[in-house]
Amino acid sequence: MENKSYEVIINGVRKNITRKEDKDAIEKIFNNYKTDSLILRTVGQICESQDNFYIANYQRGYRWGKDEVEALLDDIYEVYKKDDNEQKYCLQPLVVKGRRNCESSALLGNDGVKEMKNEEDCYELLDGQQRLTTLWLILSKLSQGIQSYQIYYELYRKIDKDFIEKASEIIENWIKKDKPEGGKLDKSKYRNVIFEKLTFLWYEVTNGISQVEESVDQNIGSNDSEKLFRKINKGKIELTNAELFKAMLLNEENARTEEDRRELEQISFEWDRVEQSLRNDEFWFFISNDTSEERTRIDYILEVYARGKDDKEEFDVTKDRYSFLVVQDYLLCKKDNAGNIDFESIKTVWKDIVSVHDKLYSWYQDNELYHNIGFLVANEGKRCAAAADIVVKLYQNGKDKGIQEVKKMVRGKIYKRLIVKKWKATKGDNNIRVVEEEYELENLTFEGDKKYLANGLLLYSNIFPLLDQGRGKFPFKAYYSDSWDIEHINPQKKESDIKKLITWGKSENKGEADGGKDEIDSNFNWVRNVELILEYLKKKNKNTEPLPELKEEDKNQGFCQFSGSESGKGFLKDMQNAWNECSIDGGVDVINNFVLLNSKINRGYHNALFNQKRAKIIEYDKNGFFIPMATKNVFLKYYNENPAEFIEWGKEDQKGYLNYLEELFKKVKSWEKYSQKAGKSINE
């Protein structure tokens, strides 16, 4: 390899280096791994070759944030500003290994990571994933999505997709903004700089480990690529809790016999089985309300196990490496005289971890436990730790019990969540007694801790029918995709201004533009609102004067144009007079005037009439939005066997809905007998 010296920029620092210097530095890092050659390849050459790159599942995935992405963009921009044909920007090494028929589950595309199954001959990417992916994203913004190399993923993770989408947004914003020297970026020139002047140190591993290492490791059956990846990234990438845990259990040094090595292979296989199971969203959102995916899902199972081991709470459960530290401490106490960790202890630890998963999965498969435990998890707030406290406690108390005993424990917890106001301490005869105070259904209102209980009951009213009838499962994933409010079925207060009722649904954040034409939400239809109000007034109006009629020629105007015309002013005045004569039936802050509703829909309602809300619920339901069952039943009037109309939430409707809630309340109150099995109230 020639010793020609030339100037490059490495991580923003200008430097004179030689090709030999590159080779020596890299071989020092990779030690003993064989390569045909160490070469320099421009990004343009990689694109021309139409190479396929493959990210194996042992890697963490894409994790660059704003600082790293903008640093690369800025460094390239420094080269872009200088009209110097000799200057190059030298990127960190790209370490690859050729592989045949790489089975992938996803592909990086113009709209982010796309799930797709495929098999391609690829370069397995051992180092350089972050930069190569970021360059792909940059080029996609500069070249209208036309790319010449592909990036495949063995394992698709939502967190990877989130990071990639965020990075893509950062790149797009950087390209659009004015540069320090003024003016916009010349995309064509910037793209050419990337193609022609960005250079990777291309290091291709061909034969895996050296003969010396091969003789030592020949019976281990380990993956060369993963070993090399670990070696390259030792001390450079902070491993996740799950990765550390897996490395601790599957450490080849723990296996000293052929039988031990077979056991390690079995543990590795079972680890994959547990991870695959947790990728089932229906199972995951039964035990977890965490949609962030900041942690690996298997961390949940590891934590449930570790919290049983850490019964004296010697470790901080809020720390990211909690379960690893707990089990590491346990295993270190099991070393033999030679200082080796006892392999039987490792097998026992893993067997117990599998038992945690299998027990939780058996609960998931039971219809009653799925809905009842899922409900309790949904009521927990966000946590610093991975696992839901309710699941940890249930597992600790129910791991050795049968399904029926666990059901009784869970019913007791449902009772405490929905019926019990608080634990009250009373003193008498020098003894302190703790008693539970109950709420009655009619006392559940829209204030304080009563609202908390009402919220729980309303959620359970949407879950229980599926439990009771065995017709499908409540979609906890869909529930967690939104925030939820208590919604008044009849308006919380009577709206005095008819204009506000007509313009219900119009965006509050957008004003009038374009010569008085309304700039409105796409779902705002003032004509439809007028029709719904007239329908309501026709039923409620006691005035003998006929209601006004909306003319056909008025329907094609924007509301501002209509309300400003003479005919519009007269129409609105007549409607206002009719409205002042009407009244809304029923109470307001009572349980049979409450439903649970998506916050976005709810906050757009304000004080709309029942039939306006009903029309909007039907529209959202048609468009695929998740509307909980009991909420939908309210607006379809399923709780009134003979609804005369769908104009308002009348007394018979309220009575039928209250009967449903009373039956549910009575059912839950009957579970008081199980409350002693449940332990302390989870909302204490």
XYZ file of C-alpha atoms in Angstrom:
684
model
C 0.000 0.000 0.000
C 1.500 3.291 -1.059
C 2.531 5.963 1.446
C 1.165 8.942 -0.452
C 0.305 11.803 1.910
C -2.838 13.877 1.359
C -5.066 16.272 3.242
C -8.427 15.158 4.637
C -10.887 16.316 7.262
C -11.570 13.749 9.966
C -14.418 14.667 12.344
C -13.963 18.327 11.480
C -10.178 18.335 11.970
C -7.862 18.957 8.987
C -5.056 16.376 8.878
C -2.306 15.027 6.579
C -2.363 11.241 6.611
C -1.019 8.339 4.597
C -2.792 5.228 3.416
C -0.339 3.143 5.451
C -1.228 5.120 8.546
C -4.887 4.267 7.943
C -4.081 0.591 7.599
C -1.926 0.474 10.729
C -4.534 2.258 12.816
C -7.380 0.027 11.716
C -5.463 -3.211 12.054
C -4.537 -2.155 15.572
C -8.252 -1.896 16.352
C -9.329 -5.070 14.608
C -6.304 -7.176 15.546
C -6.069 -10.652 13.974
C -9.114 -10.243 11.735
C -8.244 -10.871 8.125
C -8.855 -8.600 5.160
C -8.006 -8.705 1.494
C -7.335 -4.999 1.472
C -7.969 -1.674 3.104
C -9.119 0.779 0.464
C -10.671 4.213 0.171
C -14.110 4.340 -1.450
C -16.052 7.478 -2.203
C -19.782 7.567 -1.537
C -20.215 7.912 -5.294
C -18.373 4.617 -5.880
C -20.557 2.860 -3.301
C -23.672 4.221 -5.002
C -22.456 3.204 -8.455
C -21.865 -0.338 -7.208
C -25.488 -0.476 -5.980
C -24.341 -2.248 -2.833
C -26.832 -3.765 -0.394
C -26.061 -3.304 3.307
C -27.506 -5.405 6.111
C -28.054 -4.478 9.779
C -28.150 -7.644 11.909
C -30.393 -7.787 14.976
C -27.510 -7.838 17.484
C -26.892 -4.175 16.681
C -28.728 -1.392 18.481
C -30.083 0.203 15.335
C -30.019 3.834 14.265
C -29.616 6.246 17.201
C -28.261 9.556 15.875
C -29.954 12.701 17.144
C -29.918 16.364 16.155
C -26.340 17.086 17.271
C -24.753 14.208 15.342
C -26.833 14.684 12.189
C -26.222 18.438 11.983
C -22.496 17.963 12.743
C -22.152 15.735 9.665
C -24.168 18.153 7.520
C -22.027 21.075 8.698
C -18.765 19.226 8.055
C -19.828 18.421 4.501
C -20.828 22.057 4.095
C -17.287 23.147 4.985
C -16.008 21.124 2.019
C -18.871 22.443 -0.129
C -17.792 26.064 0.519
C -14.207 25.482 -0.685
C -13.614 25.029 -4.388
C -10.717 22.624 -3.833
C -10.611 19.534 -6.018
C -7.898 17.898 -3.896
C -9.604 18.274 -0.531
C -11.511 15.232 0.729
C -13.669 14.530 3.749
C -12.576 11.243 5.284
C -15.325 9.443 7.179
C -14.843 6.866 9.909
C -14.154 3.273 8.779
C -16.894 1.288 7.114
C -16.392 -2.315 8.266
C -18.313 -4.911 6.261
C -18.507 -8.628 5.718
C -20.030 -10.258 2.645
C -23.031 -12.525 3.259
C -25.295 -14.599 1.046
C -29.101 -14.473 1.175
C -29.540 -12.201 4.176
C -33.093 -12.639 5.480
C -34.476 -9.198 6.257
C -37.752 -7.961 7.734
C -37.494 -4.291 6.740
C -35.944 -1.891 4.235
C -35.016 1.779 4.575
C -37.266 3.701 2.202
C -38.159 7.284 1.423
C -40.931 7.238 4.028
C -38.822 5.652 6.754
C -38.299 1.995 7.627
C -40.783 -0.225 5.784
C -41.686 -3.727 6.942
C -40.991 -6.265 4.179
C -39.539 -9.746 3.999
C -36.690 -10.253 1.549
C -33.490 -12.177 0.884
C -30.521 -10.430 -0.729
C -26.790 -10.875 -1.020
C -25.507 -8.093 1.225
C -22.564 -6.583 2.976
C -23.241 -7.113 6.663
C -22.479 -3.740 8.232
C -20.285 -4.214 11.306
C -19.321 -0.577 11.824
C -20.448 2.685 10.236
C -24.218 2.174 10.439
C -24.958 5.651 11.797
C -23.042 7.557 9.082
C -24.104 5.351 6.186
C -27.769 5.639 7.185
C -27.511 9.404 7.676
C -25.887 9.804 4.243
C -28.717 7.780 2.716
C -31.225 10.114 4.337
C -29.315 13.199 3.163
C -29.138 11.903 -0.410
C -32.859 11.077 -0.357
C -33.575 14.755 0.346
C -31.160 15.941 -2.335
C -32.035 13.430 -5.055
C -35.821 13.185 -4.845
C -35.547 9.788 -3.216
C -33.406 8.119 -5.916
C -30.775 5.941 -4.214
C -28.150 3.526 -5.485
C -27.520 1.495 -2.339
C -30.032 -0.186 -0.050
C -30.083 -0.743 3.706
C -31.896 -3.836 4.981
C -32.746 -4.778 8.587
C -32.898 -8.244 10.054
C -35.149 -6.984 12.857
C -37.584 -4.087 12.527
C -37.953 -1.945 15.654
C -40.333 0.974 16.058
C -37.648 2.923 17.926
C -35.351 2.692 14.852
C -38.148 4.048 12.665
C -38.736 6.921 15.101
C -35.045 7.925 15.134
C -34.831 7.707 11.345
C -37.958 9.806 10.813
C -36.657 12.424 13.242
C -33.260 12.518 11.519
C -34.980 12.899 8.147
C -36.929 15.877 9.488
C -33.716 17.450 10.890
C -31.997 17.062 7.489
C -34.931 18.579 5.608
C -35.001 21.599 7.930
C -31.217 22.051 7.658
C -31.367 22.037 3.844
C -34.202 24.572 3.777
C -32.742 27.153 6.134
C -30.548 30.012 4.927
C -26.825 29.427 5.299
C -24.474 31.754 7.260
C -23.128 33.298 4.044
C -26.697 33.975 2.937
C -28.814 32.320 0.298
C -30.076 28.794 -0.154
C -28.104 25.584 -0.488
C -27.209 24.521 -4.024
C -28.523 20.956 -3.723
C -26.808 19.719 -6.883
C -23.393 20.992 -5.794
C -23.822 19.680 -2.250
C -24.817 16.272 -3.621
C -21.742 16.196 -5.858
C -19.538 16.955 -2.840
C -21.004 13.895 -1.107
C -20.525 11.679 -4.167
C -17.022 12.821 -5.098
C -15.294 14.037 -1.925
C -16.740 11.987 0.923
C -14.518 8.966 1.397
C -14.952 5.903 3.573
C -12.073 3.798 4.836
C -13.490 0.529 3.481
C -12.437 -2.470 5.562
C -13.822 -5.783 4.324
C -13.531 -8.786 6.622
C -13.212 -11.929 4.564
C -12.107 -14.906 6.684
C -13.437 -14.092 10.131
C -11.059 -14.829 12.983
C -7.459 -15.873 12.678
C -6.278 -19.469 12.879
C -5.066 -18.946 16.455
C -8.467 -17.717 17.613
C -10.188 -20.386 15.533
C -8.401 -23.174 17.371
C -9.586 -21.796 20.698
C -13.167 -21.088 19.645
C -13.855 -23.992 17.298
C -16.389 -25.646 19.617
C -18.250 -22.553 20.701
C -20.466 -22.051 17.676
C -20.480 -18.280 18.126
C -21.241 -15.786 15.409
C -18.028 -14.269 13.988
C -19.782 -11.114 12.864
C -21.284 -10.482 16.277
C -17.935 -11.113 17.982
C -16.225 -8.667 15.677
C -18.978 -6.115 16.179
C -18.539 -6.360 19.951
C -14.805 -6.017 19.606
C -15.040 -2.958 17.357
C -17.572 -1.255 19.571
C -16.181 -2.163 22.964
C -16.273 1.034 24.993
C -17.763 2.992 22.093
C -21.453 2.075 22.197
C -23.300 1.965 25.498
C -25.083 -1.375 25.564
C -28.693 -1.618 26.650
C -29.739 -3.378 29.825
C -31.047 -6.336 27.804
C -27.796 -6.614 25.817
C -25.743 -6.627 29.014
C -28.067 -9.179 30.557
C -27.890 -11.424 27.510
C -24.102 -11.159 27.378
C -23.889 -12.055 31.069
C -25.994 -15.202 30.668
C -24.604 -16.292 27.307
C -20.949 -15.630 28.088
C -19.062 -18.500 26.467
C -16.613 -18.648 29.366
C -19.440 -19.897 31.587
C -19.779 -23.059 29.498
C -17.025 -25.519 30.342
C -18.441 -28.762 28.930
C -20.142 -29.824 25.729
C -23.413 -30.183 27.643
C -23.043 -26.627 28.975
C -22.544 -25.343 25.458
C -25.720 -27.088 24.323
C -27.532 -25.497 27.244
C -26.248 -22.078 26.164
C -27.604 -22.655 22.674
C -30.972 -23.585 24.194
C -30.992 -20.417 26.315
C -30.190 -18.368 23.210
C -33.063 -20.025 21.351
C -35.487 -19.392 24.216
C -34.337 -15.770 24.504
C -35.347 -15.266 20.866
C -38.686 -16.971 21.538
C -39.477 -14.622 24.424
C -38.482 -11.550 22.375
C -40.649 -12.709 19.475
C -43.597 -13.202 21.814
C -43.240 -9.668 23.215
C -43.358 -8.221 19.695
C -47.024 -9.254 19.682
C -48.611 -5.859 20.442
C -51.759 -7.432 21.853
C -49.710 -9.274 24.490
C -47.409 -6.304 25.115
C -50.168 -3.765 25.754
C -51.931 -6.219 28.048
C -48.985 -5.981 30.491
C -47.675 -2.495 29.618
C -49.054 0.997 28.953
C -45.666 2.183 27.654
C -45.834 3.204 23.985
C -42.428 4.927 23.892
C -40.306 1.791 23.238
C -37.345 3.546 24.845
C -36.425 0.186 26.337
C -36.159 -3.262 24.839
C -39.405 -5.097 25.597
C -37.662 -8.048 27.178
C -36.461 -5.624 29.871
C -40.007 -5.869 31.242
C -39.729 -9.612 31.889
C -36.209 -9.233 33.280
C -37.391 -6.559 35.696
C -40.358 -8.585 36.974
C -37.911 -11.389 37.744
C -35.284 -9.072 39.288
C -37.783 -7.370 41.585
C -38.557 -10.757 43.054
C -34.841 -11.328 43.659
C -34.403 -7.832 45.106
C -36.946 -8.412 47.873
C -35.006 -6.176 50.287
C -34.956 -3.374 47.670
C -31.185 -2.932 47.808
C -31.061 -1.635 44.222
C -32.710 1.416 42.637
C -35.483 0.146 40.347
C -35.531 3.456 38.429
C -31.999 2.875 37.086
C -31.713 1.694 33.475
C -29.565 -1.326 34.374
C -31.570 -2.383 37.412
C -32.279 -6.014 36.474
C -28.730 -6.551 35.175
C -27.209 -5.279 38.427
C -29.543 -7.368 40.597
C -28.817 -10.612 38.768
C -25.120 -9.849 38.358
C -24.869 -9.421 42.129
C -26.678 -12.724 42.647
C -24.484 -14.658 40.211
C -21.251 -13.231 41.561
C -22.146 -14.824 44.881
C -22.341 -18.168 43.096
C -18.718 -18.316 41.933
C -16.737 -21.483 42.549
C -13.249 -21.679 44.043
C -11.714 -20.979 40.635
C -13.677 -17.745 40.338
C -16.065 -19.057 37.681
C -19.797 -18.432 37.851
C -21.684 -21.610 38.643
C -23.394 -22.694 35.408
C -26.247 -24.350 37.299
C -27.087 -20.944 38.779
C -27.214 -19.442 35.294
C -29.603 -22.166 34.169
C -31.771 -21.586 37.230
C -31.889 -17.828 36.610
C -32.905 -18.322 33.007
C -35.469 -20.990 33.868
C -37.093 -18.559 36.325
C -37.087 -15.758 33.729
C -38.832 -18.031 31.225
C -41.341 -18.895 33.951
C -42.149 -15.191 34.372
C -42.852 -14.856 30.662
C -44.849 -18.061 30.428
C -46.982 -17.196 33.460
C -47.805 -13.738 32.113
C -48.545 -15.226 28.698
C -50.934 -17.771 30.246
C -52.780 -14.883 31.896
C -52.919 -13.074 28.560
C -54.579 -16.117 26.994
C -57.357 -16.138 29.600
C -60.183 -13.784 28.541
C -61.070 -12.554 32.047
C -57.485 -11.961 33.140
C -56.654 -10.271 29.833
C -59.368 -7.668 30.358
C -59.094 -7.241 34.116
C -55.301 -7.063 34.340
C -55.214 -4.937 31.188
C -57.651 -2.527 32.865
C -55.499 -2.271 36.004
C -52.363 -1.646 33.930
C -54.205 1.055 31.962
C -54.898 2.860 35.235
C -51.226 3.068 36.168
C -49.357 6.233 35.314
C -46.056 6.399 33.464
C -43.134 4.889 35.343
C -39.391 5.280 35.561
C -39.084 1.495 35.724
C -40.039 -0.807 32.867
C -42.604 -3.090 34.483
C -46.086 -2.168 35.718
C -46.256 -2.328 39.511
C -49.584 -4.136 39.391
C -48.121 -6.904 37.213
C -45.058 -7.248 39.477
C -47.273 -7.613 42.564
C -49.639 -10.031 40.856
C -46.749 -12.179 39.687
C -45.088 -12.227 43.105
C -48.350 -13.246 44.776
C -49.732 -15.431 42.012
C -46.792 -17.211 40.404
C -47.472 -20.409 42.354
C -51.269 -20.147 42.184
C -53.722 -21.460 39.652
C -55.746 -19.318 37.256
C -58.862 -19.292 39.479
C -56.959 -17.998 42.500
C -55.315 -15.293 40.404
C -58.743 -14.279 39.061
C -59.973 -13.774 42.619
C -56.954 -11.604 43.468
C -57.516 -9.491 40.364
C -61.246 -9.112 41.049
C -60.356 -7.839 44.508
C -58.078 -5.232 42.972
C -60.808 -4.176 40.531
C -63.125 -3.676 43.527
C -60.558 -1.522 45.305
C -59.934 0.549 42.183
C -63.574 1.254 41.337
C -65.507 1.165 44.606
C -63.185 2.195 47.431
C -62.855 5.898 48.168
C -59.836 5.567 50.446
C -58.332 3.693 53.375
C -59.345 5.413 56.588
C -57.510 4.926 59.880
C -59.661 4.910 63.036
C -58.345 4.713 66.577
C -60.091 2.864 69.360
C -59.169 0.694 72.313
C -55.544 1.726 71.760
C -55.581 -0.064 68.424
C -55.536 1.472 64.958
C -58.013 -0.082 62.559
C -58.059 0.509 58.823
C -61.444 0.554 57.152
C -62.495 1.147 53.577
C -65.119 3.720 52.651
C -67.232 3.075 49.581
C -68.781 5.433 47.085
C -72.237 4.842 45.753
C -72.763 5.146 42.023
C -74.866 8.294 42.206
C -72.071 10.044 44.124
C -69.611 9.747 41.248
C -69.392 13.296 39.934
C -67.051 15.500 37.933
C -64.835 16.667 40.783
C -61.698 15.609 42.673
C -61.172 11.970 43.569
C -64.772 11.283 42.529
C -63.764 12.101 38.951
C -60.865 9.638 39.298
C -63.281 6.881 40.287
C -65.738 7.914 37.562
C -62.971 7.786 34.966
C -62.067 4.247 36.024
C -65.682 3.101 35.935
C -66.207 4.578 32.470
C -63.114 2.815 31.123
C -64.241 -0.445 32.695
C -67.728 0.031 31.213
C -66.072 -0.200 27.790
C -63.988 -3.253 28.700
C -66.404 -5.383 30.714
C -68.846 -6.262 27.874
C -66.002 -7.948 25.984
C -64.991 -9.828 29.129
C -68.583 -10.795 29.947
C -69.636 -11.851 26.472
C -66.327 -13.287 25.271
C -66.600 -11.458 21.941
C -63.108 -10.336 21.067
C -60.532 -8.423 23.066
C -60.392 -4.790 24.088
C -57.751 -3.067 21.881
C -55.424 -1.644 24.541
C -52.930 -0.554 21.865
C -55.580 1.644 20.225
C -56.579 2.975 23.634
C -52.974 3.976 24.419
C -52.582 5.737 21.075
C -54.693 8.654 22.369
C -55.406 10.495 25.589
C -58.911 10.296 27.020
C -61.327 12.648 28.797
C -64.678 12.376 30.530
C -67.214 13.845 28.090
C -70.614 15.285 28.982
C -73.245 13.667 26.788
C -75.643 16.585 27.152
C -73.826 19.939 27.027
C -72.106 20.968 30.237
C -73.810 24.357 29.980
C -76.500 25.765 27.725
C -74.931 27.745 24.894
C -76.713 31.092 24.595
C -75.247 32.146 21.234
C -76.660 30.227 18.279
C -73.674 31.304 16.134
C -71.341 29.298 18.360
C -73.445 26.190 17.896
C -73.484 26.628 14.134
C -69.711 27.166 13.920
C -69.024 24.224 16.226
C -66.244 22.194 14.587
C -64.493 25.205 13.105
C -60.816 25.502 14.020
C -60.269 28.076 16.745
C -56.711 28.632 15.579
C -57.574 29.773 12.071
C -59.180 33.061 11.142
C -60.912 34.371 8.083
C -58.901 34.864 4.918
C -59.224 35.033 1.164
C -61.714 37.902 0.999
C -63.942 36.726 3.809
C -64.053 33.063 2.880
C -63.818 30.803 5.920
C -60.510 29.020 6.442
C -61.871 25.991 8.243
C -61.138 22.432 9.258
C -61.863 19.934 6.521
C -64.561 18.327 8.683
C -66.410 21.609 9.391
C -69.780 21.852 7.657
C -71.930 24.751 8.852
C -74.885 23.691 6.742
C -74.920 20.275 8.400
C -74.756 21.950 11.813
C -77.718 24.196 10.945
C -79.713 21.126 9.908
C -78.891 19.364 13.194
C -79.863 22.422 15.254
C -83.124 22.869 13.329
C -83.851 19.182 13.866
C -83.317 19.675 17.602
C -85.367 22.902 17.749
C -88.228 21.260 15.866
C -88.599 18.814 18.754
C -87.941 21.270 21.583
C -89.497 24.530 20.385
C -92.746 25.424 22.145
C -93.250 28.596 20.139
C -96.140 28.445 17.695
C -94.192 30.370 15.088
C -92.646 28.153 12.402
C -88.882 27.628 12.373
C -86.848 29.426 9.668
C -85.768 27.564 6.545
C -82.273 27.561 5.034
C -82.492 28.372 1.335
C -80.598 26.324 -1.236
C -78.733 29.365 -2.600
C -77.373 30.092 0.905
C -75.872 26.627 1.344
C -73.073 27.230 -1.146
C -71.651 30.192 0.751
C -69.130 30.333 3.529
C -70.706 30.983 6.909
C -69.184 34.466 7.174
C -70.702 35.468 3.844
C -74.075 33.998 4.789
C -74.247 35.514 8.288
C -73.310 38.927 6.917
C -76.109 38.984 4.345
C -79.570 40.374 5.086
C -81.252 36.995 4.648
C -78.639 35.385 6.868
C -79.114 37.950 9.626
C -82.854 37.349 9.639
C -82.401 33.581 9.640
C -80.029 33.689 12.610
C -82.307 36.019 14.556
C -85.259 33.640 14.101
C -83.115 30.672 15.152
C -81.873 32.538 18.231
C -85.445 33.298 19.297
C -86.414 29.662 18.891
C -83.329 28.554 20.796
C -84.158 30.825 23.742
C -87.448 28.961 24.120
C -85.877 25.490 24.419
C -84.367 23.629 27.358
C -82.081 20.597 27.703
C -83.344 17.581 29.649
C -81.538 15.862 32.481
C -78.686 16.609 34.838
C -75.180 17.531 33.780
C -72.536 16.433 36.323
C -73.968 12.967 36.942
C -72.544 9.577 36.009
C -75.240 8.810 33.419
C -74.284 11.974 31.540
C -70.628 10.886 31.230
C -68.784 8.869 28.604
C -65.102 8.289 27.915
C -63.915 9.964 24.739
C -60.752 10.690 22.782
C -59.388 14.043 24.009
C -59.010 15.399 20.483
C -62.665 14.751 19.666
C -63.804 15.874 23.095
C -62.064 19.247 23.019
C -63.578 19.995 19.641
C -67.062 19.482 21.051
C -67.295 22.312 23.578
C -71.047 22.606 24.206
C -72.385 21.002 21.060
C -75.814 19.372 21.108
C -76.240 15.613 21.447
C -77.196 15.109 17.808
C -74.195 17.178 16.684
C -71.890 15.040 18.810
C -73.573 11.900 17.518
C -72.984 12.936 13.909
C -69.317 13.547 14.645
C -68.899 10.213 16.483
C -70.343 8.382 13.474
C -68.022 10.309 11.136
C -64.932 9.448 13.206
C -66.020 5.806 13.493
C -66.459 5.541 9.713
C -62.952 6.909 9.238
C -61.372 4.227 11.413
C -60.901 6.129 14.694
C -61.150 3.998 17.804
C -64.439 4.704 19.617
C -64.831 2.587 22.791
C -67.828 0.249 22.843
C -69.891 1.832 25.653
C -69.258 5.324 24.257
C -70.455 4.203 20.842
C -73.479 2.507 22.412
C -74.455 5.777 24.124
C -74.543 7.739 20.888
C -76.337 4.883 19.099
C -78.814 4.756 22.013
C -78.356 1.018 22.575
C -79.250 1.400 26.255
C -82.775 2.552 25.337
C -84.686 -0.383 23.859
C -87.173 1.894 22.055
C -85.496 5.182 21.174
C -88.043 7.547 19.666
C -85.470 9.849 18.132
C -81.750 10.631 18.040
C -82.062 14.348 18.726
C -81.107 14.528 22.389
C -79.999 12.473 25.368
C -83.429 12.227 26.990
C -84.644 10.886 30.304
C -85.329 7.375 29.033
C -81.851 7.241 27.472
C -80.283 8.353 30.742
C -82.320 5.787 32.675
C -81.255 2.927 30.380
C -77.582 3.936 30.573
C -77.772 4.254 34.362
C -79.264 0.749 34.571
C -76.281 -0.581 32.618
C -73.798 1.193 34.903
C -75.680 0.032 38.010
C -75.490 -3.592 36.891
C -71.775 -3.187 36.284
C -71.320 -1.421 39.627
C -73.246 -4.182 41.399
C -71.075 -6.831 39.754
C -67.873 -5.120 40.891
C -69.239 -4.584 44.434
C -69.857 -8.330 44.663
C -66.101 -8.774 44.392
C -65.571 -7.212 47.820
C -65.160 -10.739 49.195
C -61.933 -11.028 47.192
C -60.474 -7.729 48.392
C -58.564 -9.329 51.261
C -56.770 -11.523 48.739
C -55.852 -8.422 46.745
C -53.773 -6.743 49.455
C -53.562 -2.957 49.703
C -55.452 -0.739 47.318
C -53.418 0.032 44.206
C -54.651 3.624 44.185
C -53.535 4.245 47.756
